[in-house]
XYZ file of C-alpha atoms in Angstrom:
149
model
C -64.843 111.060 272.884
C -61.210 110.628 271.955
C -59.947 107.613 270.068
C -56.276 107.323 269.274
C -54.929 104.709 266.896
C -51.349 103.725 266.290
C -49.759 101.113 264.123
C -46.455 99.463 264.835
C -46.404 98.023 261.315
C -44.763 100.075 258.595
C -46.179 100.673 256.157
C -49.660 100.074 257.551
C -51.915 98.738 254.782
C -55.150 99.064 256.780
C -57.402 102.117 256.798
C -57.000 103.185 260.419
C -59.799 105.733 260.120
C -62.208 102.803 259.631
C -61.152 101.477 263.046
C -61.788 104.892 264.566
C -65.282 105.111 263.074
C -66.229 101.627 264.259
C -64.816 102.202 267.754
C -66.820 105.433 268.036
C -69.916 103.555 266.851
C -69.467 100.877 269.526
C -68.960 103.464 272.265
C -72.048 105.335 271.103
C -74.156 102.146 271.000
C -73.004 101.307 274.533
C -73.807 104.813 275.822
C -70.208 105.423 276.905
C -69.601 108.769 278.630
C -68.846 111.730 276.370
C -65.363 112.206 277.801
C -64.235 108.645 277.159
C -60.719 107.998 275.852
C -59.777 104.824 273.997
C -56.484 103.722 272.505
C -56.162 101.199 269.682
C -52.895 99.629 268.568
C -52.267 97.556 265.469
C -49.303 95.282 266.118
C -47.220 92.583 264.506
C -47.450 88.886 265.224
C -44.264 89.016 267.316
C -45.597 91.900 269.423
C -48.918 90.215 270.184
C -47.064 87.026 271.133
C -44.850 88.972 273.552
C -47.832 90.769 275.102
C -49.816 87.542 275.404
C -46.926 85.859 277.198
C -46.150 88.834 279.432
C -49.695 89.741 280.511
C -51.656 86.512 280.170
C -48.923 83.939 280.701
C -49.846 82.207 277.449
C -47.423 81.179 274.737
C -48.227 81.977 271.137
C -50.152 84.735 269.459
C -53.691 85.855 270.153
C -55.979 87.980 268.026
C -56.945 90.816 270.378
C -56.008 91.995 273.845
C -57.822 94.529 276.008
C -56.194 96.398 278.854
C -58.695 98.403 280.918
C -57.705 101.624 282.657
C -60.212 103.629 284.645
C -63.562 102.381 285.848
C -65.961 103.408 283.067
C -68.665 104.326 285.576
C -69.555 108.033 285.453
C -67.760 109.005 288.675
C -65.402 111.552 287.124
C -65.949 115.265 287.554
C -67.924 116.901 284.765
C -65.676 117.393 281.755
C -62.981 115.089 283.119
C -61.943 112.356 280.656
C -62.471 108.699 281.464
C -59.717 106.472 280.084
C -61.267 103.139 279.148
C -58.024 101.491 278.130
C -56.252 99.930 275.194
C -57.324 97.466 272.529
C -54.486 95.732 270.719
C -55.173 93.858 267.485
C -52.935 91.577 265.439
C -54.103 91.660 261.799
C -51.952 88.667 260.864
C -53.946 86.516 263.285
C -57.176 88.043 261.984
C -56.224 87.063 258.430
C -55.692 83.440 259.429
C -58.940 83.348 261.427
C -60.915 84.903 258.569
C -59.752 82.117 256.266
C -60.528 79.500 258.925
C -64.030 80.841 259.657
C -64.913 81.619 256.040
C -65.417 85.350 256.174
C -63.499 88.428 255.083
C -60.513 89.892 256.879
C -62.489 93.113 257.316
C -65.295 91.223 259.060
C -62.798 89.514 261.361
C -61.023 92.782 262.180
C -64.361 94.445 262.918
C -65.344 91.595 265.219
C -62.024 91.799 267.061
C -62.363 95.545 267.542
C -65.926 95.266 268.839
C -64.894 92.369 271.093
C -61.969 94.334 272.527
C -64.010 97.470 273.201
C -66.791 95.465 274.837
C -64.210 93.939 277.176
C -63.190 97.448 278.223
C -66.843 98.207 278.923
C -67.165 95.244 281.277
C -68.313 92.386 279.061
C -66.681 89.024 279.734
C -66.805 85.489 278.386
C -65.548 83.652 281.457
C -68.738 81.567 281.689
C -71.100 80.202 279.040
C -73.781 82.668 280.121
C -71.409 85.647 279.931
C -70.090 84.456 276.569
C -73.618 84.199 275.178
C -74.414 87.760 276.273
C -71.185 89.127 274.828
C -71.526 87.255 271.534
C -75.116 88.444 271.118
C -74.062 92.047 271.747
C -71.232 91.678 269.210
C -73.739 90.425 266.609
C -76.151 93.275 267.352
C -73.469 95.937 267.040
C -71.937 94.465 263.890
C -75.372 94.143 262.278
C -76.192 97.756 263.130
C -72.761 98.802 261.797
C -73.358 96.974 258.508
C -76.687 98.798 258.141
C -75.123 102.158 259.048
C -72.340 102.166 256.484
């Protein structure tokens, strides 16, 4: 499992190793293949707005974006890496949402990371039924994470 994290914000006040640990936890809980590769990017408000406009056709910022790469099904040759894709998070949006929803910024960031990784693993929220499944899985993973740390 390879997880790479970059920040486009300088200096980066967040502990990026915490993101790596949580991402690895999610992949483990979802039984992702051993050779999986995941990229995480921490970006500014302006960057997430640009990406949201360019790739989703929506004006304004969003909290998290997921860009899948390879099919995560185990069809690769043994030992060959499987690139899941990229998760892009905007902490400034997370801060505002944390205040709005009445929880900590860390809790919001953790939720966004789990949400983004689950998207790469095939979860969707395009229907009420899909959203319910995804939200339940997010709660299960975050609860297990809270008990693991």
